[in-house]
Amino acid sequence: MDYRIGVDLGGTKMLLALATADEGEVIRTKKVFTKAAEGPQVILQHLIESIEEFLSKEGLSFNRLEGVGFCMAGFYDIRSSRIVSSPNLPGWEMFPLEKELKERLRLPVIIENDANAAAYGEYIFGAGRGKKNLVNITLGTGIGAGIIAEGKIYRGSGGFAGEIGHLNVLPNGPLCGCGRCGCLESLSSGSAIEREGRLLLAESFPLPGAARDVDAGLTASHVFAAARDGNKEAIKIVERAAYYLGLALSFLVNILNPELIIIGGGLANNGDALFDPVRRYLNEAAIGPSGEMVALVPAELGEEAGVRGILSLLDEFLKGR
Ligand SMILES: [Zn+2]
């Protein structure tokens, strides 16, 4: 009973991390593709098999595990311990996640929303070390956030706090995956930048260097590359995405007065090309004192933020029993 496993389930992949109980050190991680379309029962069965295979490769048996921390994308209701729904995982509506995991694992299990777990990971081990009030934003295909208030995850009354991606920043704006129009996610996410880039491509958007022939494979990084190359239309796309992100962050800053906003996810790899305009628009829109004190920094843990965070929460849970 001296090992623990952290799991981060997303729409396309599942990340497993094996850690020791005493040091909490992650000794190995493993990525497996998610059979997203097959629904929760198949995915959980696949998870159990993946854990067994993972352990056996380390020469460990299942009874060496003392707990599992599980985080996933989706609305997890902390009152009923059910997933209400998950935008990229069909078939999870009202799924009794805690009950199902405990029945299958027969071990102590904790469950968390993935954005909260990632925020906790950055808070304990990453860019947020030593800060007690922060927001961790994941800027990728979608936009998620986890809030740390006074050193604890702020979950709200049902567990649904931190949905920054669906702040309505442009009434009647582009259609969002949630069915509403003008959400931040429809304006500043990787998919939004990609969509705008493709619209330009249809009007013979001159792309730089190797990106010239990408056509259908165009991604947000091609748009950033074109902007770096001085392409005026690409610069406009980046500025617009940064404007709405800065605006949304100003809402958080005015309400929460955090000392730190951490930005991770694929888009954060664009560095100052993203951070500079976001910081500028954030400072313009936020109230003076809060805007002046908040630092905007890149995340440090990459895709391991979620499993690191959930393992840390599991450690606190097991010690507190
Ligand atoms: Zn939305």
PDB file of C-alpha atoms and ligand atoms in Angstrom:
ATOM      1  CA  MET A   1       0.000   0.000   0.000  1.00  0.00           C
ATOM      2  CA  ASP A   2       2.641   2.514  -0.851  1.00  0.00           C
ATOM      3  CA  TYR A   3       1.736   3.898  -4.235  1.00  0.00           C
ATOM      4  CA  ARG A   4      -0.920   6.201  -5.622  1.00  0.00           C
ATOM      5  CA  ILE A   5      -2.233   6.946  -9.067  1.00  0.00           C
ATOM      6  CA  GLY A   6      -3.426  10.238 -10.508  1.00  0.00           C
ATOM      7  CA  VAL A   7      -5.636  10.227 -13.603  1.00  0.00           C
ATOM      8  CA  ASP A   8      -6.557  13.121 -15.899  1.00  0.00           C
ATOM      9  CA  LEU A   9      -9.299  12.161 -18.342  1.00  0.00           C
ATOM     10  CA  GLY A  10      -9.809  14.426 -21.360  1.00  0.00           C
ATOM     11  CA  GLY A  11     -11.742  14.180 -24.610  1.00  0.00           C
ATOM     12  CA  THR A  12      -8.879  12.662 -26.584  1.00  0.00           C
ATOM     13  CA  LYS A  13      -6.462  11.213 -24.046  1.00  0.00           C
ATOM     14  CA  MET A  14      -6.077  10.036 -20.501  1.00  0.00           C
ATOM     15  CA  LEU A  15      -2.903  10.757 -18.548  1.00  0.00           C
ATOM     16  CA  LEU A  16      -1.931   8.409 -15.710  1.00  0.00           C
ATOM     17  CA  ALA A  17       0.767   9.200 -13.157  1.00  0.00           C
ATOM     18  CA  LEU A  18       2.215   6.800 -10.600  1.00  0.00           C
ATOM     19  CA  ALA A  19       3.543   8.363  -7.420  1.00  0.00           C
ATOM     20  CA  THR A  20       5.110   7.121  -4.228  1.00  0.00           C
ATOM     21  CA  ALA A  21       3.128   7.573  -1.020  1.00  0.00           C
ATOM     22  CA  ASP A  22       5.878   8.938   1.207  1.00  0.00           C
ATOM     23  CA  GLU A  23       7.587  11.469  -1.086  1.00  0.00           C
ATOM     24  CA  GLY A  24       4.679  12.066  -3.451  1.00  0.00           C
ATOM     25  CA  GLU A  25       7.221  11.857  -6.242  1.00  0.00           C
ATOM     26  CA  VAL A  26       5.837  11.023  -9.700  1.00  0.00           C
ATOM     27  CA  ILE A  27       7.848   8.040 -10.877  1.00  0.00           C
ATOM     28  CA  ARG A  28       6.194   7.416 -14.218  1.00  0.00           C
ATOM     29  CA  THR A  29       3.466   8.813 -16.452  1.00  0.00           C
ATOM     30  CA  LYS A  30       1.596   7.159 -19.265  1.00  0.00           C
ATOM     31  CA  LYS A  31      -0.717   8.538 -21.910  1.00  0.00           C
ATOM     32  CA  VAL A  32      -3.511   6.474 -23.421  1.00  0.00           C
ATOM     33  CA  PHE A  33      -6.040   7.476 -26.022  1.00  0.00           C
ATOM     34  CA  THR A  34      -9.608   7.855 -24.811  1.00  0.00           C
ATOM     35  CA  LYS A  35     -12.367   5.885 -26.481  1.00  0.00           C
ATOM     36  CA  ALA A  36     -14.473   9.026 -26.072  1.00  0.00           C
ATOM     37  CA  ALA A  37     -17.408   7.963 -28.263  1.00  0.00           C
ATOM     38  CA  GLU A  38     -17.963   4.712 -26.362  1.00  0.00           C
ATOM     39  CA  GLY A  39     -19.285   6.282 -23.185  1.00  0.00           C
ATOM     40  CA  PRO A  40     -18.373   6.087 -19.502  1.00  0.00           C
ATOM     41  CA  GLN A  41     -18.607   2.327 -18.874  1.00  0.00           C
ATOM     42  CA  VAL A  42     -16.148   1.484 -21.658  1.00  0.00           C
ATOM     43  CA  ILE A  43     -13.830   4.344 -20.682  1.00  0.00           C
ATOM     44  CA  LEU A  44     -13.766   3.287 -17.010  1.00  0.00           C
ATOM     45  CA  GLN A  45     -13.130  -0.339 -17.968  1.00  0.00           C
ATOM     46  CA  HIS A  46     -10.288   0.889 -20.181  1.00  0.00           C
ATOM     47  CA  LEU A  47      -8.997   2.950 -17.243  1.00  0.00           C
ATOM     48  CA  ILE A  48      -8.883  -0.082 -14.924  1.00  0.00           C
ATOM     49  CA  GLU A  49      -7.051  -2.134 -17.568  1.00  0.00           C
ATOM     50  CA  SER A  50      -4.624   0.736 -18.183  1.00  0.00           C
ATOM     51  CA  ILE A  51      -3.890   1.023 -14.443  1.00  0.00           C
ATOM     52  CA  GLU A  52      -3.263  -2.736 -14.171  1.00  0.00           C
ATOM     53  CA  GLU A  53      -0.979  -2.723 -17.203  1.00  0.00           C
ATOM     54  CA  PHE A  54       0.818   0.373 -15.928  1.00  0.00           C
ATOM     55  CA  LEU A  55       1.442  -1.236 -12.533  1.00  0.00           C
ATOM     56  CA  SER A  56       2.538  -4.577 -13.946  1.00  0.00           C
ATOM     57  CA  LYS A  57       5.162  -2.825 -16.109  1.00  0.00           C
ATOM     58  CA  GLU A  58       6.560  -1.435 -12.844  1.00  0.00           C
ATOM     59  CA  GLY A  59       6.439  -4.905 -11.297  1.00  0.00           C
ATOM     60  CA  LEU A  60       3.698  -3.802  -8.914  1.00  0.00           C
ATOM     61  CA  SER A  61       0.414  -5.492  -8.054  1.00  0.00           C
ATOM     62  CA  PHE A  62      -2.908  -3.701  -7.608  1.00  0.00           C
ATOM     63  CA  ASN A  63      -2.854  -4.174  -3.834  1.00  0.00           C
ATOM     64  CA  ARG A  64       0.153  -1.853  -3.576  1.00  0.00           C
ATOM     65  CA  LEU A  65      -2.152   1.073  -4.363  1.00  0.00           C
ATOM     66  CA  GLU A  66      -3.592   3.076  -1.488  1.00  0.00           C
ATOM     67  CA  GLY A  67      -5.721   5.512  -3.461  1.00  0.00           C
ATOM     68  CA  VAL A  68      -6.617   7.018  -6.818  1.00  0.00           C
ATOM     69  CA  GLY A  69      -7.131  10.682  -7.650  1.00  0.00           C
ATOM     70  CA  PHE A  70      -9.285  11.225 -10.712  1.00  0.00           C
ATOM     71  CA  CYS A  71      -9.929  14.444 -12.581  1.00  0.00           C
ATOM     72  CA  MET A  72     -11.810  14.954 -15.798  1.00  0.00           C
ATOM     73  CA  ALA A  73     -13.164  17.586 -18.146  1.00  0.00           C
ATOM     74  CA  GLY A  74     -16.792  18.306 -17.443  1.00  0.00           C
ATOM     75  CA  PHE A  75     -19.279  19.572 -14.903  1.00  0.00           C
ATOM     76  CA  TYR A  76     -18.796  17.507 -11.745  1.00  0.00           C
ATOM     77  CA  ASP A  77     -21.524  18.119  -9.178  1.00  0.00           C
ATOM     78  CA  ILE A  78     -19.913  17.955  -5.743  1.00  0.00           C
ATOM     79  CA  ARG A  79     -23.329  17.610  -4.059  1.00  0.00           C
ATOM     80  CA  SER A  80     -24.407  14.427  -5.885  1.00  0.00           C
ATOM     81  CA  SER A  81     -20.903  13.169  -6.892  1.00  0.00           C
ATOM     82  CA  ARG A  82     -22.160  12.884 -10.460  1.00  0.00           C
ATOM     83  CA  ILE A  83     -20.914  14.242 -13.769  1.00  0.00           C
ATOM     84  CA  VAL A  84     -23.743  16.491 -14.983  1.00  0.00           C
ATOM     85  CA  SER A  85     -22.285  16.549 -18.492  1.00  0.00           C
ATOM     86  CA  SER A  86     -18.962  16.743 -20.283  1.00  0.00           C
ATOM     87  CA  PRO A  87     -18.749  18.726 -23.553  1.00  0.00           C
ATOM     88  CA  ASN A  88     -16.147  16.444 -25.207  1.00  0.00           C
ATOM     89  CA  LEU A  89     -17.248  13.131 -23.708  1.00  0.00           C
ATOM     90  CA  PRO A  90     -20.668  11.955 -24.849  1.00  0.00           C
ATOM     91  CA  GLY A  91     -22.873   9.767 -22.654  1.00  0.00           C
ATOM     92  CA  TRP A  92     -21.757  11.044 -19.230  1.00  0.00           C
ATOM     93  CA  GLU A  93     -24.973  12.933 -18.434  1.00  0.00           C
ATOM     94  CA  MET A  94     -25.749  12.467 -14.706  1.00  0.00           C
ATOM     95  CA  PHE A  95     -23.203   9.654 -14.496  1.00  0.00           C
ATOM     96  CA  PRO A  96     -22.633   8.571 -10.842  1.00  0.00           C
ATOM     97  CA  LEU A  97     -18.860   8.836 -11.136  1.00  0.00           C
ATOM     98  CA  GLU A  98     -17.825   8.426  -7.499  1.00  0.00           C
ATOM     99  CA  LYS A  99     -19.988   5.346  -6.974  1.00  0.00           C
ATOM    100  CA  GLU A 100     -18.787   3.694 -10.209  1.00  0.00           C
ATOM    101  CA  LEU A 101     -15.112   4.407  -9.553  1.00  0.00           C
ATOM    102  CA  LYS A 102     -15.279   3.136  -5.974  1.00  0.00           C
ATOM    103  CA  GLU A 103     -17.056  -0.048  -7.049  1.00  0.00           C
ATOM    104  CA  ARG A 104     -14.472  -0.763  -9.706  1.00  0.00           C
ATOM    105  CA  LEU A 105     -11.347   0.228  -7.767  1.00  0.00           C
ATOM    106  CA  ARG A 106     -12.340  -0.712  -4.193  1.00  0.00           C
ATOM    107  CA  LEU A 107      -9.916   1.944  -3.004  1.00  0.00           C
ATOM    108  CA  PRO A 108     -10.188   5.467  -1.601  1.00  0.00           C
ATOM    109  CA  VAL A 109     -10.959   7.743  -4.549  1.00  0.00           C
ATOM    110  CA  ILE A 110     -11.152  11.502  -4.894  1.00  0.00           C
ATOM    111  CA  ILE A 111     -12.651  13.305  -7.874  1.00  0.00           C
ATOM    112  CA  GLU A 112     -12.092  16.814  -9.148  1.00  0.00           C
ATOM    113  CA  ASN A 113     -12.830  18.887 -12.197  1.00  0.00           C
ATOM    114  CA  ASP A 114      -9.706  18.939 -14.414  1.00  0.00           C
ATOM    115  CA  ALA A 115      -9.332  22.736 -14.425  1.00  0.00           C
ATOM    116  CA  ASN A 116      -9.425  22.795 -10.613  1.00  0.00           C
ATOM    117  CA  ALA A 117      -6.863  20.004 -10.387  1.00  0.00           C
ATOM    118  CA  ALA A 118      -4.556  21.808 -12.854  1.00  0.00           C
ATOM    119  CA  ALA A 119      -4.855  25.033 -10.841  1.00  0.00           C
ATOM    120  CA  TYR A 120      -3.968  23.139  -7.673  1.00  0.00           C
ATOM    121  CA  GLY A 121      -0.975  21.528  -9.386  1.00  0.00           C
ATOM    122  CA  GLU A 122       0.377  24.920 -10.490  1.00  0.00           C
ATOM    123  CA  TYR A 123      -0.330  26.306  -7.014  1.00  0.00           C
ATOM    124  CA  ILE A 124       1.585  23.583  -5.167  1.00  0.00           C
ATOM    125  CA  PHE A 125       4.354  22.696  -7.633  1.00  0.00           C
ATOM    126  CA  GLY A 126       4.353  25.178 -10.507  1.00  0.00           C
ATOM    127  CA  ALA A 127       4.085  28.871 -11.369  1.00  0.00           C
ATOM    128  CA  GLY A 128       1.843  29.596  -8.354  1.00  0.00           C
ATOM    129  CA  ARG A 129       4.176  28.355  -5.611  1.00  0.00           C
ATOM    130  CA  GLY A 130       3.931  30.590  -2.562  1.00  0.00           C
ATOM    131  CA  LYS A 131       0.868  32.545  -3.786  1.00  0.00           C
ATOM    132  CA  LYS A 132      -2.479  32.017  -2.094  1.00  0.00           C
ATOM    133  CA  ASN A 133      -4.846  33.831  -4.455  1.00  0.00           C
ATOM    134  CA  LEU A 134      -4.550  32.954  -8.088  1.00  0.00           C
ATOM    135  CA  VAL A 135      -6.392  31.930 -11.217  1.00  0.00           C
ATOM    136  CA  ASN A 136      -4.999  29.287 -13.560  1.00  0.00           C
ATOM    137  CA  ILE A 137      -6.253  29.558 -17.134  1.00  0.00           C
ATOM    138  CA  THR A 138      -5.921  26.750 -19.667  1.00  0.00           C
ATOM    139  CA  LEU A 139      -5.963  28.201 -23.133  1.00  0.00           C
ATOM    140  CA  GLY A 140      -6.244  25.506 -25.748  1.00  0.00           C
ATOM    141  CA  THR A 141      -9.040  24.201 -27.965  1.00  0.00           C
ATOM    142  CA  GLY A 142     -11.334  25.491 -25.217  1.00  0.00           C
ATOM    143  CA  ILE A 143     -10.766  27.853 -22.292  1.00  0.00           C
ATOM    144  CA  GLY A 144     -11.004  26.692 -18.688  1.00  0.00           C
ATOM    145  CA  ALA A 145     -10.011  28.130 -15.346  1.00  0.00           C
ATOM    146  CA  GLY A 146      -9.422  27.028 -11.787  1.00  0.00           C
ATOM    147  CA  ILE A 147      -9.521  29.488  -8.902  1.00  0.00           C
ATOM    148  CA  ILE A 148      -7.353  29.219  -5.798  1.00  0.00           C
ATOM    149  CA  ALA A 149      -8.660  31.465  -3.008  1.00  0.00           C
ATOM    150  CA  GLU A 150      -6.741  31.673   0.277  1.00  0.00           C
ATOM    151  CA  GLY A 151      -4.846  28.508  -0.664  1.00  0.00           C
ATOM    152  CA  LYS A 152      -7.926  26.409  -1.428  1.00  0.00           C
ATOM    153  CA  ILE A 153      -9.766  25.506  -4.605  1.00  0.00           C
ATOM    154  CA  TYR A 154     -12.824  27.719  -4.952  1.00  0.00           C
ATOM    155  CA  ARG A 155     -15.502  25.354  -6.298  1.00  0.00           C
ATOM    156  CA  GLY A 156     -18.682  27.356  -5.787  1.00  0.00           C
ATOM    157  CA  SER A 157     -21.831  25.827  -4.337  1.00  0.00           C
ATOM    158  CA  GLY A 158     -22.206  22.990  -6.869  1.00  0.00           C
ATOM    159  CA  GLY A 159     -18.622  22.639  -8.096  1.00  0.00           C
ATOM    160  CA  PHE A 160     -19.058  24.672 -11.263  1.00  0.00           C
ATOM    161  CA  ALA A 161     -17.040  27.819 -10.486  1.00  0.00           C
ATOM    162  CA  GLY A 162     -14.323  29.022 -12.854  1.00  0.00           C
ATOM    163  CA  GLU A 163     -16.123  28.671 -16.201  1.00  0.00           C
ATOM    164  CA  ILE A 164     -14.352  31.656 -17.691  1.00  0.00           C
ATOM    165  CA  GLY A 165     -14.626  30.199 -21.212  1.00  0.00           C
ATOM    166  CA  HIS A 166     -18.355  30.829 -21.205  1.00  0.00           C
ATOM    167  CA  LEU A 167     -18.319  34.420 -19.993  1.00  0.00           C
ATOM    168  CA  ASN A 168     -20.347  36.294 -22.545  1.00  0.00           C
ATOM    169  CA  VAL A 169     -17.932  38.973 -23.736  1.00  0.00           C
ATOM    170  CA  LEU A 170     -19.584  39.795 -27.089  1.00  0.00           C
ATOM    171  CA  PRO A 171     -23.393  39.537 -27.185  1.00  0.00           C
ATOM    172  CA  ASN A 172     -24.460  38.032 -30.532  1.00  0.00           C
ATOM    173  CA  GLY A 173     -20.851  37.077 -31.275  1.00  0.00           C
ATOM    174  CA  PRO A 174     -19.708  33.761 -32.814  1.00  0.00           C
ATOM    175  CA  LEU A 175     -21.527  30.549 -31.880  1.00  0.00           C
ATOM    176  CA  CYS A 176     -19.896  28.698 -28.981  1.00  0.00           C
ATOM    177  CA  GLY A 177     -19.792  24.939 -28.404  1.00  0.00           C
ATOM    178  CA  CYS A 178     -22.154  25.450 -25.455  1.00  0.00           C
ATOM    179  CA  GLY A 179     -24.886  26.703 -27.790  1.00  0.00           C
ATOM    180  CA  ARG A 180     -24.674  30.353 -26.754  1.00  0.00           C
ATOM    181  CA  CYS A 181     -23.164  33.170 -28.807  1.00  0.00           C
ATOM    182  CA  GLY A 182     -20.218  35.396 -27.954  1.00  0.00           C
ATOM    183  CA  CYS A 183     -18.615  33.342 -25.167  1.00  0.00           C
ATOM    184  CA  LEU A 184     -14.913  34.013 -24.555  1.00  0.00           C
ATOM    185  CA  GLU A 185     -14.159  30.519 -25.903  1.00  0.00           C
ATOM    186  CA  SER A 186     -15.711  31.451 -29.262  1.00  0.00           C
ATOM    187  CA  LEU A 187     -13.366  34.462 -29.521  1.00  0.00           C
ATOM    188  CA  SER A 188     -10.017  33.689 -27.858  1.00  0.00           C
ATOM    189  CA  SER A 189      -9.503  29.911 -27.896  1.00  0.00           C
ATOM    190  CA  GLY A 190      -7.200  28.017 -30.235  1.00  0.00           C
ATOM    191  CA  SER A 191     -10.246  26.895 -32.219  1.00  0.00           C
ATOM    192  CA  ALA A 192     -11.477  30.484 -32.559  1.00  0.00           C
ATOM    193  CA  ILE A 193      -8.112  31.706 -33.850  1.00  0.00           C
ATOM    194  CA  GLU A 194      -7.962  28.733 -36.201  1.00  0.00           C
ATOM    195  CA  ARG A 195     -11.472  29.491 -37.505  1.00  0.00           C
ATOM    196  CA  GLU A 196     -10.523  33.113 -38.228  1.00  0.00           C
ATOM    197  CA  GLY A 197      -7.292  31.963 -39.886  1.00  0.00           C
ATOM    198  CA  ARG A 198      -9.219  29.647 -42.192  1.00  0.00           C
ATOM    199  CA  LEU A 199     -11.573  32.435 -43.179  1.00  0.00           C
ATOM    200  CA  LEU A 200      -8.530  34.453 -44.228  1.00  0.00           C
ATOM    201  CA  LEU A 201      -7.018  31.478 -45.993  1.00  0.00           C
ATOM    202  CA  ALA A 202     -10.148  31.317 -48.114  1.00  0.00           C
ATOM    203  CA  GLU A 203      -9.232  34.839 -49.223  1.00  0.00           C
ATOM    204  CA  SER A 204      -5.666  33.765 -50.138  1.00  0.00           C
ATOM    205  CA  PHE A 205      -4.123  34.598 -46.811  1.00  0.00           C
ATOM    206  CA  PRO A 206      -0.353  34.698 -47.410  1.00  0.00           C
ATOM    207  CA  LEU A 207       1.181  32.325 -44.883  1.00  0.00           C
ATOM    208  CA  PRO A 208       4.845  32.390 -43.985  1.00  0.00           C
ATOM    209  CA  GLY A 209       7.455  29.735 -44.756  1.00  0.00           C
ATOM    210  CA  ALA A 210       6.582  26.123 -44.136  1.00  0.00           C
ATOM    211  CA  ALA A 211       3.021  26.997 -43.198  1.00  0.00           C
ATOM    212  CA  ARG A 212       2.231  28.073 -46.758  1.00  0.00           C
ATOM    213  CA  ASP A 213       0.716  24.785 -47.899  1.00  0.00           C
ATOM    214  CA  VAL A 214      -1.149  23.828 -44.750  1.00  0.00           C
ATOM    215  CA  ASP A 215      -4.623  24.591 -46.072  1.00  0.00           C
ATOM    216  CA  ALA A 216      -6.999  22.375 -44.073  1.00  0.00           C
ATOM    217  CA  GLY A 217      -4.269  21.689 -41.511  1.00  0.00           C
ATOM    218  CA  LEU A 218      -4.122  25.333 -40.494  1.00  0.00           C
ATOM    219  CA  THR A 219      -3.896  25.848 -36.723  1.00  0.00           C
ATOM    220  CA  ALA A 220      -3.693  28.797 -34.366  1.00  0.00           C
ATOM    221  CA  SER A 221       0.119  28.542 -34.359  1.00  0.00           C
ATOM    222  CA  HIS A 222       0.185  29.272 -38.100  1.00  0.00           C
ATOM    223  CA  VAL A 223      -1.803  32.426 -37.435  1.00  0.00           C
ATOM    224  CA  PHE A 224       0.679  33.425 -34.708  1.00  0.00           C
ATOM    225  CA  ALA A 225       3.572  32.684 -37.082  1.00  0.00           C
ATOM    226  CA  ALA A 226       2.016  34.875 -39.752  1.00  0.00           C
ATOM    227  CA  ALA A 227       1.509  37.652 -37.196  1.00  0.00           C
ATOM    228  CA  ARG A 228       5.173  37.420 -36.173  1.00  0.00           C
ATOM    229  CA  ASP A 229       6.010  37.698 -39.860  1.00  0.00           C
ATOM    230  CA  GLY A 230       4.192  41.026 -39.961  1.00  0.00           C
ATOM    231  CA  ASN A 231       1.020  39.875 -41.715  1.00  0.00           C
ATOM    232  CA  LYS A 232      -1.494  42.618 -40.905  1.00  0.00           C
ATOM    233  CA  GLU A 233      -4.586  40.404 -41.047  1.00  0.00           C
ATOM    234  CA  ALA A 234      -3.000  37.780 -38.791  1.00  0.00           C
ATOM    235  CA  ILE A 235      -1.979  40.516 -36.336  1.00  0.00           C
ATOM    236  CA  LYS A 236      -5.630  41.633 -36.243  1.00  0.00           C
ATOM    237  CA  ILE A 237      -6.776  38.092 -35.380  1.00  0.00           C
ATOM    238  CA  VAL A 238      -4.268  37.804 -32.534  1.00  0.00           C
ATOM    239  CA  GLU A 239      -5.135  41.278 -31.222  1.00  0.00           C
ATOM    240  CA  ARG A 240      -8.848  40.523 -31.243  1.00  0.00           C
ATOM    241  CA  ALA A 241      -8.372  37.234 -29.374  1.00  0.00           C
ATOM    242  CA  ALA A 242      -6.073  38.977 -26.877  1.00  0.00           C
ATOM    243  CA  TYR A 243      -8.545  41.837 -26.439  1.00  0.00           C
ATOM    244  CA  TYR A 244     -11.403  39.549 -25.378  1.00  0.00           C
ATOM    245  CA  LEU A 245      -9.142  37.465 -23.161  1.00  0.00           C
ATOM    246  CA  GLY A 246      -7.818  40.631 -21.468  1.00  0.00           C
ATOM    247  CA  LEU A 247     -11.395  41.837 -21.017  1.00  0.00           C
ATOM    248  CA  ALA A 248     -12.525  38.530 -19.463  1.00  0.00           C
ATOM    249  CA  LEU A 249      -9.471  38.496 -17.178  1.00  0.00           C
ATOM    250  CA  SER A 250     -10.343  42.026 -16.030  1.00  0.00           C
ATOM    251  CA  PHE A 251     -13.699  40.680 -14.773  1.00  0.00           C
ATOM    252  CA  LEU A 252     -11.861  38.062 -12.711  1.00  0.00           C
ATOM    253  CA  VAL A 253      -9.348  40.623 -11.477  1.00  0.00           C
ATOM    254  CA  ASN A 254     -12.072  43.088 -10.417  1.00  0.00           C
ATOM    255  CA  ILE A 255     -14.047  40.406  -8.594  1.00  0.00           C
ATOM    256  CA  LEU A 256     -11.280  38.258  -7.094  1.00  0.00           C
ATOM    257  CA  ASN A 257      -8.247  40.598  -6.797  1.00  0.00           C
ATOM    258  CA  PRO A 258      -5.786  37.708  -7.348  1.00  0.00           C
ATOM    259  CA  GLU A 259      -2.060  38.276  -7.100  1.00  0.00           C
ATOM    260  CA  LEU A 260      -1.378  36.009 -10.028  1.00  0.00           C
ATOM    261  CA  ILE A 261      -2.956  34.787 -13.259  1.00  0.00           C
ATOM    262  CA  ILE A 262      -1.234  31.758 -14.738  1.00  0.00           C
ATOM    263  CA  ILE A 263      -1.821  30.950 -18.393  1.00  0.00           C
ATOM    264  CA  GLY A 264      -1.136  27.481 -19.743  1.00  0.00           C
ATOM    265  CA  GLY A 265      -2.385  25.323 -22.606  1.00  0.00           C
ATOM    266  CA  GLY A 266      -1.227  25.216 -26.221  1.00  0.00           C
ATOM    267  CA  LEU A 267      -1.709  28.919 -26.973  1.00  0.00           C
ATOM    268  CA  ALA A 268       0.490  29.983 -24.052  1.00  0.00           C
ATOM    269  CA  ASN A 269       3.478  28.634 -26.008  1.00  0.00           C
ATOM    270  CA  ASN A 270       3.279  31.792 -28.122  1.00  0.00           C
ATOM    271  CA  GLY A 271       4.863  33.692 -25.233  1.00  0.00           C
ATOM    272  CA  ASP A 272       5.026  37.477 -25.397  1.00  0.00           C
ATOM    273  CA  ALA A 273       3.168  37.520 -28.729  1.00  0.00           C
ATOM    274  CA  LEU A 274       0.127  36.568 -26.641  1.00  0.00           C
ATOM    275  CA  PHE A 275       1.007  37.793 -23.152  1.00  0.00           C
ATOM    276  CA  ASP A 276       1.927  41.383 -24.133  1.00  0.00           C
ATOM    277  CA  PRO A 277      -1.389  42.326 -25.776  1.00  0.00           C
ATOM    278  CA  VAL A 278      -3.423  40.425 -23.141  1.00  0.00           C
ATOM    279  CA  ARG A 279      -1.610  42.305 -20.372  1.00  0.00           C
ATOM    280  CA  ARG A 280      -2.231  45.607 -22.162  1.00  0.00           C
ATOM    281  CA  TYR A 281      -5.972  45.015 -22.563  1.00  0.00           C
ATOM    282  CA  LEU A 282      -6.274  43.635 -19.039  1.00  0.00           C
ATOM    283  CA  ASN A 283      -4.654  46.759 -17.593  1.00  0.00           C
ATOM    284  CA  GLU A 284      -6.937  48.984 -19.661  1.00  0.00           C
ATOM    285  CA  ALA A 285     -10.089  47.231 -18.462  1.00  0.00           C
ATOM    286  CA  ALA A 286      -9.365  46.332 -14.826  1.00  0.00           C
ATOM    287  CA  ILE A 287      -9.758  48.726 -11.899  1.00  0.00           C
ATOM    288  CA  GLY A 288      -6.456  50.407 -11.003  1.00  0.00           C
ATOM    289  CA  PRO A 289      -5.289  48.813  -7.752  1.00  0.00           C
ATOM    290  CA  SER A 290      -6.235  45.236  -8.700  1.00  0.00           C
ATOM    291  CA  GLY A 291      -4.945  45.565 -12.258  1.00  0.00           C
ATOM    292  CA  GLU A 292      -1.615  46.966 -11.074  1.00  0.00           C
ATOM    293  CA  MET A 293      -0.891  44.190  -8.600  1.00  0.00           C
ATOM    294  CA  VAL A 294      -1.779  41.162 -10.697  1.00  0.00           C
ATOM    295  CA  ALA A 295       1.058  39.371 -12.471  1.00  0.00           C
ATOM    296  CA  LEU A 296       0.438  37.385 -15.654  1.00  0.00           C
ATOM    297  CA  VAL A 297       2.785  34.417 -16.017  1.00  0.00           C
ATOM    298  CA  PRO A 298       3.083  31.239 -18.096  1.00  0.00           C
ATOM    299  CA  ALA A 299       2.222  27.864 -16.536  1.00  0.00           C
ATOM    300  CA  GLU A 300       5.128  25.593 -15.637  1.00  0.00           C
ATOM    301  CA  LEU A 301       3.781  22.045 -15.468  1.00  0.00           C
ATOM    302  CA  GLY A 302       2.396  21.600 -18.974  1.00  0.00           C
ATOM    303  CA  GLU A 303       0.023  18.670 -19.394  1.00  0.00           C
ATOM    304  CA  GLU A 304       1.063  17.186 -16.030  1.00  0.00           C
ATOM    305  CA  ALA A 305      -0.588  20.003 -14.035  1.00  0.00           C
ATOM    306  CA  GLY A 306      -3.826  18.033 -13.588  1.00  0.00           C
ATOM    307  CA  VAL A 307      -2.285  14.762 -12.361  1.00  0.00           C
ATOM    308  CA  ARG A 308       0.167  16.610 -10.100  1.00  0.00           C
ATOM    309  CA  GLY A 309      -2.712  18.579  -8.584  1.00  0.00           C
ATOM    310  CA  ILE A 310      -4.981  15.584  -8.076  1.00  0.00           C
ATOM    311  CA  LEU A 311      -2.135  13.583  -6.486  1.00  0.00           C
ATOM    312  CA  SER A 312      -1.535  16.423  -4.056  1.00  0.00           C
ATOM    313  CA  LEU A 313      -5.247  16.600  -3.198  1.00  0.00           C
ATOM    314  CA  LEU A 314      -5.267  12.820  -2.750  1.00  0.00           C
ATOM    315  CA  ASP A 315      -2.313  13.079  -0.397  1.00  0.00           C
ATOM    316  CA  GLU A 316      -4.170  15.659   1.740  1.00  0.00           C
ATOM    317  CA  PHE A 317      -7.301  13.510   1.694  1.00  0.00           C
ATOM    318  CA  LEU A 318      -5.477  10.329   2.786  1.00  0.00           C
ATOM    319  CA  LYS A 319      -3.545  12.162   5.514  1.00  0.00           C
ATOM    320  CA  GLY A 320      -6.707  13.827   6.794  1.00  0.00           C
ATOM    321  CA  ARG A 321      -8.666  10.595   7.232  1.00  0.00           C
TER     322      ARG A 321
HETATM  323 ZN    ZN B   1     -20.031  29.006 -24.410  1.00  0.00          ZN
END
